[in-house]
């Protein structure tokens, strides 16, 4: 499928979704605000600068937590995949932490880190790390052994094999892990901003819930979706540049 056709289909899907939303709210099938109400509330929030303050606060938390989490996940994932002893030591802890939802860590984060920015960023970090580390590890152990054996036959050392064979072959898995980790970071954001936040998209949704302000909730939800989509597209673009050698369907 050509890129232009893909863009057209995506835009058409977006328009159909908006029309469907308008139709069901106009017909009174659901008690939700329609597109025009949400656009009007969005304009009000832009006029008073509230939406921009919330976006900057949430972006800062997600960016810091995700970068720290993904940055820590890559070396740990490579270490687990390349060294069996390290795998034996680290993997049980990773699997143990994976079954604990990051949101369940919030009470502990509040008690140990206080109510400032640190606990919010920590739970986002944890969600990003656990999502990314498994993908990186899987990328290393999925490298075709034929390439590794061929490099050894040619006299390459373990360091050269790791840098020239394992790392390039693992990049697609690492970037998929980044996409999953990014989604986990945004999914954790709303709960993270329950920790004594004074701004942020999740905080704004919680405040709107108290007053049953559905248009504001929709504005925050849509903004989170747009920001998450833009960041995901950046990762996809990076992946396409770093893995041009890879055959694609």
PDB file of C-alpha atoms in Angstrom:
ATOM      1  CA  UNK A   1       0.000   0.000   0.000  1.00  0.00           C
ATOM      2  CA  UNK A   2       1.389   3.379  -1.024  1.00  0.00           C
ATOM      3  CA  UNK A   3       2.059   5.929   1.703  1.00  0.00           C
ATOM      4  CA  UNK A   4      -0.402   8.402   0.158  1.00  0.00           C
ATOM      5  CA  UNK A   5      -3.160   5.791   0.119  1.00  0.00           C
ATOM      6  CA  UNK A   6      -2.450   4.958   3.761  1.00  0.00           C
ATOM      7  CA  UNK A   7      -2.747   8.636   4.708  1.00  0.00           C
ATOM      8  CA  UNK A   8      -6.029   8.980   2.809  1.00  0.00           C
ATOM      9  CA  UNK A   9      -7.485   5.908   4.505  1.00  0.00           C
ATOM     10  CA  UNK A  10      -6.399   7.189   7.925  1.00  0.00           C
ATOM     11  CA  UNK A  11      -7.993  10.573   7.303  1.00  0.00           C
ATOM     12  CA  UNK A  12     -11.186   8.954   6.000  1.00  0.00           C
ATOM     13  CA  UNK A  13     -11.350   6.762   9.096  1.00  0.00           C
ATOM     14  CA  UNK A  14     -10.958   9.840  11.295  1.00  0.00           C
ATOM     15  CA  UNK A  15     -13.763  11.693   9.488  1.00  0.00           C
ATOM     16  CA  UNK A  16     -16.082   8.671   9.706  1.00  0.00           C
ATOM     17  CA  UNK A  17     -15.403   8.409  13.429  1.00  0.00           C
ATOM     18  CA  UNK A  18     -16.239  12.096  13.990  1.00  0.00           C
ATOM     19  CA  UNK A  19     -19.446  11.779  11.948  1.00  0.00           C
ATOM     20  CA  UNK A  20     -20.486   8.702  13.893  1.00  0.00           C
ATOM     21  CA  UNK A  21     -19.789  10.498  17.167  1.00  0.00           C
ATOM     22  CA  UNK A  22     -21.895  13.465  16.010  1.00  0.00           C
ATOM     23  CA  UNK A  23     -24.737  11.225  14.848  1.00  0.00           C
ATOM     24  CA  UNK A  24     -25.090   9.202  18.061  1.00  0.00           C
ATOM     25  CA  UNK A  25     -24.885  12.271  20.318  1.00  0.00           C
ATOM     26  CA  UNK A  26     -27.259  14.264  18.098  1.00  0.00           C
ATOM     27  CA  UNK A  27     -29.773  11.427  18.191  1.00  0.00           C
ATOM     28  CA  UNK A  28     -29.492  11.263  21.979  1.00  0.00           C
ATOM     29  CA  UNK A  29     -28.444   7.600  21.948  1.00  0.00           C
ATOM     30  CA  UNK A  30     -25.737   8.334  24.533  1.00  0.00           C
ATOM     31  CA  UNK A  31     -25.446  11.083  27.116  1.00  0.00           C
ATOM     32  CA  UNK A  32     -22.119  12.424  25.933  1.00  0.00           C
ATOM     33  CA  UNK A  33     -21.028  15.822  24.598  1.00  0.00           C
ATOM     34  CA  UNK A  34     -20.941  16.181  20.831  1.00  0.00           C
ATOM     35  CA  UNK A  35     -17.968  17.296  18.732  1.00  0.00           C
ATOM     36  CA  UNK A  36     -19.058  20.944  18.691  1.00  0.00           C
ATOM     37  CA  UNK A  37     -19.320  21.079  22.485  1.00  0.00           C
ATOM     38  CA  UNK A  38     -15.855  19.596  22.843  1.00  0.00           C
ATOM     39  CA  UNK A  39     -14.383  22.006  20.287  1.00  0.00           C
ATOM     40  CA  UNK A  40     -16.026  24.923  22.101  1.00  0.00           C
ATOM     41  CA  UNK A  41     -14.604  23.822  25.464  1.00  0.00           C
ATOM     42  CA  UNK A  42     -11.208  23.293  23.858  1.00  0.00           C
ATOM     43  CA  UNK A  43     -11.291  26.863  22.526  1.00  0.00           C
ATOM     44  CA  UNK A  44     -12.120  28.166  26.008  1.00  0.00           C
ATOM     45  CA  UNK A  45      -9.251  26.216  27.554  1.00  0.00           C
ATOM     46  CA  UNK A  46      -6.886  27.543  24.899  1.00  0.00           C
ATOM     47  CA  UNK A  47      -8.060  31.107  25.444  1.00  0.00           C
ATOM     48  CA  UNK A  48      -7.273  31.030  29.158  1.00  0.00           C
ATOM     49  CA  UNK A  49      -4.050  29.045  28.623  1.00  0.00           C
ATOM     50  CA  UNK A  50      -5.182  26.169  30.813  1.00  0.00           C
ATOM     51  CA  UNK A  51      -4.785  23.472  28.174  1.00  0.00           C
ATOM     52  CA  UNK A  52      -1.219  24.520  27.343  1.00  0.00           C
ATOM     53  CA  UNK A  53      -0.200  24.437  31.005  1.00  0.00           C
ATOM     54  CA  UNK A  54      -1.679  20.952  31.360  1.00  0.00           C
ATOM     55  CA  UNK A  55      -0.019  19.718  28.163  1.00  0.00           C
ATOM     56  CA  UNK A  56       3.415  20.956  29.225  1.00  0.00           C
ATOM     57  CA  UNK A  57       3.066  19.405  32.693  1.00  0.00           C
ATOM     58  CA  UNK A  58       1.972  16.023  31.345  1.00  0.00           C
ATOM     59  CA  UNK A  59       4.508  15.996  28.525  1.00  0.00           C
ATOM     60  CA  UNK A  60       7.316  16.737  30.951  1.00  0.00           C
ATOM     61  CA  UNK A  61       6.318  13.873  33.237  1.00  0.00           C
ATOM     62  CA  UNK A  62       5.815  11.390  30.418  1.00  0.00           C
ATOM     63  CA  UNK A  63       9.009  12.396  28.620  1.00  0.00           C
ATOM     64  CA  UNK A  64      11.224  12.184  31.704  1.00  0.00           C
ATOM     65  CA  UNK A  65       9.677   8.932  32.933  1.00  0.00           C
ATOM     66  CA  UNK A  66       9.755   7.317  29.502  1.00  0.00           C
ATOM     67  CA  UNK A  67      13.322   8.362  28.661  1.00  0.00           C
ATOM     68  CA  UNK A  68      14.606   7.120  32.018  1.00  0.00           C
ATOM     69  CA  UNK A  69      12.621   3.880  31.785  1.00  0.00           C
ATOM     70  CA  UNK A  70      13.498   3.066  28.173  1.00  0.00           C
ATOM     71  CA  UNK A  71      17.092   4.180  28.704  1.00  0.00           C
ATOM     72  CA  UNK A  72      17.472   1.773  31.622  1.00  0.00           C
ATOM     73  CA  UNK A  73      15.631  -1.039  29.823  1.00  0.00           C
ATOM     74  CA  UNK A  74      18.016  -1.220  26.848  1.00  0.00           C
ATOM     75  CA  UNK A  75      21.240  -2.099  28.726  1.00  0.00           C
ATOM     76  CA  UNK A  76      19.387  -4.405  31.120  1.00  0.00           C
ATOM     77  CA  UNK A  77      17.663  -6.184  28.221  1.00  0.00           C
ATOM     78  CA  UNK A  78      20.936  -6.606  26.322  1.00  0.00           C
ATOM     79  CA  UNK A  79      22.634  -7.849  29.488  1.00  0.00           C
ATOM     80  CA  UNK A  80      19.924 -10.435  30.082  1.00  0.00           C
ATOM     81  CA  UNK A  81      19.944 -11.585  26.482  1.00  0.00           C
ATOM     82  CA  UNK A  82      23.716 -11.812  26.006  1.00  0.00           C
ATOM     83  CA  UNK A  83      24.845 -13.260  29.332  1.00  0.00           C
ATOM     84  CA  UNK A  84      23.011 -16.319  30.635  1.00  0.00           C
ATOM     85  CA  UNK A  85      24.192 -15.794  34.213  1.00  0.00           C
ATOM     86  CA  UNK A  86      22.895 -12.230  34.189  1.00  0.00           C
ATOM     87  CA  UNK A  87      19.636 -13.563  32.770  1.00  0.00           C
ATOM     88  CA  UNK A  88      19.347 -16.034  35.623  1.00  0.00           C
ATOM     89  CA  UNK A  89      19.909 -13.288  38.185  1.00  0.00           C
ATOM     90  CA  UNK A  90      17.751 -10.543  36.690  1.00  0.00           C
ATOM     91  CA  UNK A  91      14.888 -12.242  34.856  1.00  0.00           C
ATOM     92  CA  UNK A  92      13.059 -13.532  37.982  1.00  0.00           C
ATOM     93  CA  UNK A  93      12.905  -9.968  39.326  1.00  0.00           C
ATOM     94  CA  UNK A  94      11.661  -8.604  36.010  1.00  0.00           C
ATOM     95  CA  UNK A  95       8.936 -11.227  35.791  1.00  0.00           C
ATOM     96  CA  UNK A  96       8.000 -10.618  39.434  1.00  0.00           C
ATOM     97  CA  UNK A  97       7.644  -6.871  38.889  1.00  0.00           C
ATOM     98  CA  UNK A  98       5.768  -7.316  35.606  1.00  0.00           C
ATOM     99  CA  UNK A  99       2.783  -8.914  37.313  1.00  0.00           C
ATOM    100  CA  UNK A 100       2.491  -5.988  39.735  1.00  0.00           C
ATOM    101  CA  UNK A 101       0.563  -3.151  38.047  1.00  0.00           C
ATOM    102  CA  UNK A 102       2.541   0.131  38.191  1.00  0.00           C
ATOM    103  CA  UNK A 103      -0.588   1.775  39.594  1.00  0.00           C
ATOM    104  CA  UNK A 104      -0.351  -0.511  42.627  1.00  0.00           C
ATOM    105  CA  UNK A 105       3.040   1.029  43.404  1.00  0.00           C
ATOM    106  CA  UNK A 106       1.553   4.525  43.823  1.00  0.00           C
ATOM    107  CA  UNK A 107       0.911   4.245  47.594  1.00  0.00           C
ATOM    108  CA  UNK A 108       4.475   3.054  48.148  1.00  0.00           C
ATOM    109  CA  UNK A 109       5.800   5.837  45.905  1.00  0.00           C
ATOM    110  CA  UNK A 110       3.922   8.468  47.910  1.00  0.00           C
ATOM    111  CA  UNK A 111       5.226   7.154  51.231  1.00  0.00           C
ATOM    112  CA  UNK A 112       8.846   6.850  50.119  1.00  0.00           C
ATOM    113  CA  UNK A 113       9.201   9.716  47.610  1.00  0.00           C
ATOM    114  CA  UNK A 114       6.726  12.292  48.916  1.00  0.00           C
ATOM    115  CA  UNK A 115       4.060  14.090  46.911  1.00  0.00           C
ATOM    116  CA  UNK A 116       6.220  16.175  44.577  1.00  0.00           C
ATOM    117  CA  UNK A 117       7.155  15.212  40.995  1.00  0.00           C
ATOM    118  CA  UNK A 118       9.336  12.238  41.966  1.00  0.00           C
ATOM    119  CA  UNK A 119       6.545   9.664  42.608  1.00  0.00           C
ATOM    120  CA  UNK A 120       4.684  10.661  39.428  1.00  0.00           C
ATOM    121  CA  UNK A 121       7.779  10.238  37.305  1.00  0.00           C
ATOM    122  CA  UNK A 122       8.726   7.017  39.103  1.00  0.00           C
ATOM    123  CA  UNK A 123       5.511   5.146  38.290  1.00  0.00           C
ATOM    124  CA  UNK A 124       5.771   6.259  34.649  1.00  0.00           C
ATOM    125  CA  UNK A 125       9.413   5.160  34.637  1.00  0.00           C
ATOM    126  CA  UNK A 126       8.441   1.750  36.006  1.00  0.00           C
ATOM    127  CA  UNK A 127       5.706   1.231  33.402  1.00  0.00           C
ATOM    128  CA  UNK A 128       8.048   2.210  30.554  1.00  0.00           C
ATOM    129  CA  UNK A 129      10.944   0.128  31.855  1.00  0.00           C
ATOM    130  CA  UNK A 130       9.011  -3.110  32.295  1.00  0.00           C
ATOM    131  CA  UNK A 131       7.411  -2.806  28.843  1.00  0.00           C
ATOM    132  CA  UNK A 132      10.699  -2.041  27.074  1.00  0.00           C
ATOM    133  CA  UNK A 133      13.088  -4.421  28.826  1.00  0.00           C
ATOM    134  CA  UNK A 134      11.265  -7.588  27.745  1.00  0.00           C
ATOM    135  CA  UNK A 135      11.181  -6.478  24.094  1.00  0.00           C
ATOM    136  CA  UNK A 136      14.918  -5.733  24.159  1.00  0.00           C
ATOM    137  CA  UNK A 137      15.698  -9.065  25.798  1.00  0.00           C
ATOM    138  CA  UNK A 138      13.530 -10.888  23.259  1.00  0.00           C
ATOM    139  CA  UNK A 139      15.349  -9.119  20.448  1.00  0.00           C
ATOM    140  CA  UNK A 140      18.737 -10.361  21.632  1.00  0.00           C
ATOM    141  CA  UNK A 141      17.719 -14.000  22.078  1.00  0.00           C
ATOM    142  CA  UNK A 142      15.898 -13.967  18.722  1.00  0.00           C
ATOM    143  CA  UNK A 143      19.024 -13.138  16.696  1.00  0.00           C
ATOM    144  CA  UNK A 144      19.647 -15.863  14.134  1.00  0.00           C
ATOM    145  CA  UNK A 145      22.461 -18.061  15.469  1.00  0.00           C
ATOM    146  CA  UNK A 146      23.685 -18.531  11.890  1.00  0.00           C
ATOM    147  CA  UNK A 147      24.880 -14.928  11.787  1.00  0.00           C
ATOM    148  CA  UNK A 148      26.662 -15.266  15.126  1.00  0.00           C
ATOM    149  CA  UNK A 149      28.353 -18.541  14.125  1.00  0.00           C
ATOM    150  CA  UNK A 150      29.379 -17.097  10.753  1.00  0.00           C
ATOM    151  CA  UNK A 151      30.976 -14.087  12.484  1.00  0.00           C
ATOM    152  CA  UNK A 152      32.882 -16.402  14.840  1.00  0.00           C
ATOM    153  CA  UNK A 153      34.142 -18.471  11.914  1.00  0.00           C
ATOM    154  CA  UNK A 154      35.481 -15.252  10.376  1.00  0.00           C
ATOM    155  CA  UNK A 155      37.388 -14.558  13.595  1.00  0.00           C
ATOM    156  CA  UNK A 156      35.185 -11.897  15.170  1.00  0.00           C
ATOM    157  CA  UNK A 157      35.435 -11.474  18.921  1.00  0.00           C
ATOM    158  CA  UNK A 158      32.417 -11.492  21.212  1.00  0.00           C
ATOM    159  CA  UNK A 159      32.566  -7.704  21.454  1.00  0.00           C
ATOM    160  CA  UNK A 160      32.532  -7.312  17.685  1.00  0.00           C
ATOM    161  CA  UNK A 161      29.726  -9.840  17.292  1.00  0.00           C
ATOM    162  CA  UNK A 162      27.660  -8.031  19.895  1.00  0.00           C
ATOM    163  CA  UNK A 163      28.229  -4.589  18.358  1.00  0.00           C
ATOM    164  CA  UNK A 164      28.033  -5.526  14.671  1.00  0.00           C
ATOM    165  CA  UNK A 165      25.523  -8.418  14.674  1.00  0.00           C
ATOM    166  CA  UNK A 166      23.418  -8.567  17.825  1.00  0.00           C
ATOM    167  CA  UNK A 167      22.720  -4.854  18.314  1.00  0.00           C
ATOM    168  CA  UNK A 168      21.624  -4.114  14.705  1.00  0.00           C
ATOM    169  CA  UNK A 169      19.449  -7.251  14.599  1.00  0.00           C
ATOM    170  CA  UNK A 170      17.806  -6.297  17.914  1.00  0.00           C
ATOM    171  CA  UNK A 171      16.941  -2.706  16.987  1.00  0.00           C
ATOM    172  CA  UNK A 172      13.461  -3.543  15.567  1.00  0.00           C
ATOM    173  CA  UNK A 173      12.566  -5.289  18.833  1.00  0.00           C
ATOM    174  CA  UNK A 174      13.974  -2.422  20.901  1.00  0.00           C
ATOM    175  CA  UNK A 175      11.887   0.138  19.023  1.00  0.00           C
ATOM    176  CA  UNK A 176       8.754  -1.979  19.328  1.00  0.00           C
ATOM    177  CA  UNK A 177       9.483  -2.044  23.046  1.00  0.00           C
ATOM    178  CA  UNK A 178       9.734   1.742  22.982  1.00  0.00           C
ATOM    179  CA  UNK A 179       6.303   1.979  21.363  1.00  0.00           C
ATOM    180  CA  UNK A 180       4.793  -0.317  23.971  1.00  0.00           C
ATOM    181  CA  UNK A 181       6.597   1.545  26.744  1.00  0.00           C
ATOM    182  CA  UNK A 182       5.357   4.869  25.427  1.00  0.00           C
ATOM    183  CA  UNK A 183       1.784   3.600  25.478  1.00  0.00           C
ATOM    184  CA  UNK A 184       2.274   2.340  29.030  1.00  0.00           C
ATOM    185  CA  UNK A 185       3.669   5.733  30.057  1.00  0.00           C
ATOM    186  CA  UNK A 186       0.583   7.578  28.813  1.00  0.00           C
ATOM    187  CA  UNK A 187      -1.714   4.940  30.303  1.00  0.00           C
ATOM    188  CA  UNK A 188      -0.066   5.444  33.705  1.00  0.00           C
ATOM    189  CA  UNK A 189      -0.087   9.230  33.472  1.00  0.00           C
ATOM    190  CA  UNK A 190      -3.664   9.814  34.631  1.00  0.00           C
ATOM    191  CA  UNK A 191      -3.203   7.768  37.797  1.00  0.00           C
ATOM    192  CA  UNK A 192       0.231   9.294  38.376  1.00  0.00           C
ATOM    193  CA  UNK A 193      -1.274  12.772  38.309  1.00  0.00           C
ATOM    194  CA  UNK A 194      -3.595  11.826  41.160  1.00  0.00           C
ATOM    195  CA  UNK A 195      -0.568  12.261  43.424  1.00  0.00           C
ATOM    196  CA  UNK A 196      -1.139  15.831  44.628  1.00  0.00           C
ATOM    197  CA  UNK A 197      -0.823  17.313  41.124  1.00  0.00           C
ATOM    198  CA  UNK A 198      -1.869  20.901  40.437  1.00  0.00           C
ATOM    199  CA  UNK A 199      -1.753  20.666  36.652  1.00  0.00           C
ATOM    200  CA  UNK A 200      -1.716  18.071  33.910  1.00  0.00           C
ATOM    201  CA  UNK A 201      -4.214  16.384  31.626  1.00  0.00           C
ATOM    202  CA  UNK A 202      -4.924  13.599  34.103  1.00  0.00           C
ATOM    203  CA  UNK A 203      -5.362  16.114  36.912  1.00  0.00           C
ATOM    204  CA  UNK A 204      -7.767  18.138  34.761  1.00  0.00           C
ATOM    205  CA  UNK A 205      -9.854  15.027  34.056  1.00  0.00           C
ATOM    206  CA  UNK A 206     -10.101  14.247  37.744  1.00  0.00           C
ATOM    207  CA  UNK A 207     -11.200  17.796  38.533  1.00  0.00           C
ATOM    208  CA  UNK A 208     -13.772  17.708  35.731  1.00  0.00           C
ATOM    209  CA  UNK A 209     -15.135  14.419  37.065  1.00  0.00           C
ATOM    210  CA  UNK A 210     -16.037  16.096  40.365  1.00  0.00           C
ATOM    211  CA  UNK A 211     -18.296  18.547  38.541  1.00  0.00           C
ATOM    212  CA  UNK A 212     -19.505  16.089  35.883  1.00  0.00           C
ATOM    213  CA  UNK A 213     -17.835  18.291  33.273  1.00  0.00           C
ATOM    214  CA  UNK A 214     -17.844  15.846  30.354  1.00  0.00           C
ATOM    215  CA  UNK A 215     -16.599  18.269  27.653  1.00  0.00           C
ATOM    216  CA  UNK A 216     -13.416  18.969  29.669  1.00  0.00           C
ATOM    217  CA  UNK A 217     -12.899  15.232  30.172  1.00  0.00           C
ATOM    218  CA  UNK A 218     -13.227  14.696  26.417  1.00  0.00           C
ATOM    219  CA  UNK A 219     -10.780  17.515  25.669  1.00  0.00           C
ATOM    220  CA  UNK A 220      -8.197  15.934  27.979  1.00  0.00           C
ATOM    221  CA  UNK A 221      -8.790  12.450  26.575  1.00  0.00           C
ATOM    222  CA  UNK A 222      -8.471  13.603  22.974  1.00  0.00           C
ATOM    223  CA  UNK A 223      -5.364  15.646  23.784  1.00  0.00           C
ATOM    224  CA  UNK A 224      -3.702  12.627  25.407  1.00  0.00           C
ATOM    225  CA  UNK A 225      -4.590  10.545  22.351  1.00  0.00           C
ATOM    226  CA  UNK A 226      -3.170  13.115  19.930  1.00  0.00           C
ATOM    227  CA  UNK A 227       0.052  13.591  21.890  1.00  0.00           C
ATOM    228  CA  UNK A 228       0.516   9.843  22.253  1.00  0.00           C
ATOM    229  CA  UNK A 229      -0.109   9.338  18.538  1.00  0.00           C
ATOM    230  CA  UNK A 230       2.416  12.021  17.571  1.00  0.00           C
ATOM    231  CA  UNK A 231       5.089  10.519  19.833  1.00  0.00           C
ATOM    232  CA  UNK A 232       4.342   7.035  18.474  1.00  0.00           C
ATOM    233  CA  UNK A 233       4.703   8.305  14.897  1.00  0.00           C
ATOM    234  CA  UNK A 234       8.086   9.763  15.810  1.00  0.00           C
ATOM    235  CA  UNK A 235       9.217   6.348  17.051  1.00  0.00           C
ATOM    236  CA  UNK A 236       7.850   4.686  13.894  1.00  0.00           C
ATOM    237  CA  UNK A 237       9.701   7.223  11.720  1.00  0.00           C
ATOM    238  CA  UNK A 238      12.902   6.555  13.655  1.00  0.00           C
ATOM    239  CA  UNK A 239      12.403   2.822  13.212  1.00  0.00           C
ATOM    240  CA  UNK A 240      11.976   3.199   9.448  1.00  0.00           C
ATOM    241  CA  UNK A 241      15.266   5.117   9.251  1.00  0.00           C
ATOM    242  CA  UNK A 242      17.252   2.723  11.443  1.00  0.00           C
ATOM    243  CA  UNK A 243      15.909  -0.474   9.876  1.00  0.00           C
ATOM    244  CA  UNK A 244      15.889   0.353   6.163  1.00  0.00           C
ATOM    245  CA  UNK A 245      17.603  -2.980   5.555  1.00  0.00           C
ATOM    246  CA  UNK A 246      14.597  -4.889   6.887  1.00  0.00           C
ATOM    247  CA  UNK A 247      12.038  -6.263   4.443  1.00  0.00           C
ATOM    248  CA  UNK A 248       8.506  -5.033   5.133  1.00  0.00           C
ATOM    249  CA  UNK A 249       5.094  -6.291   4.122  1.00  0.00           C
TER     250      UNK A 249
END
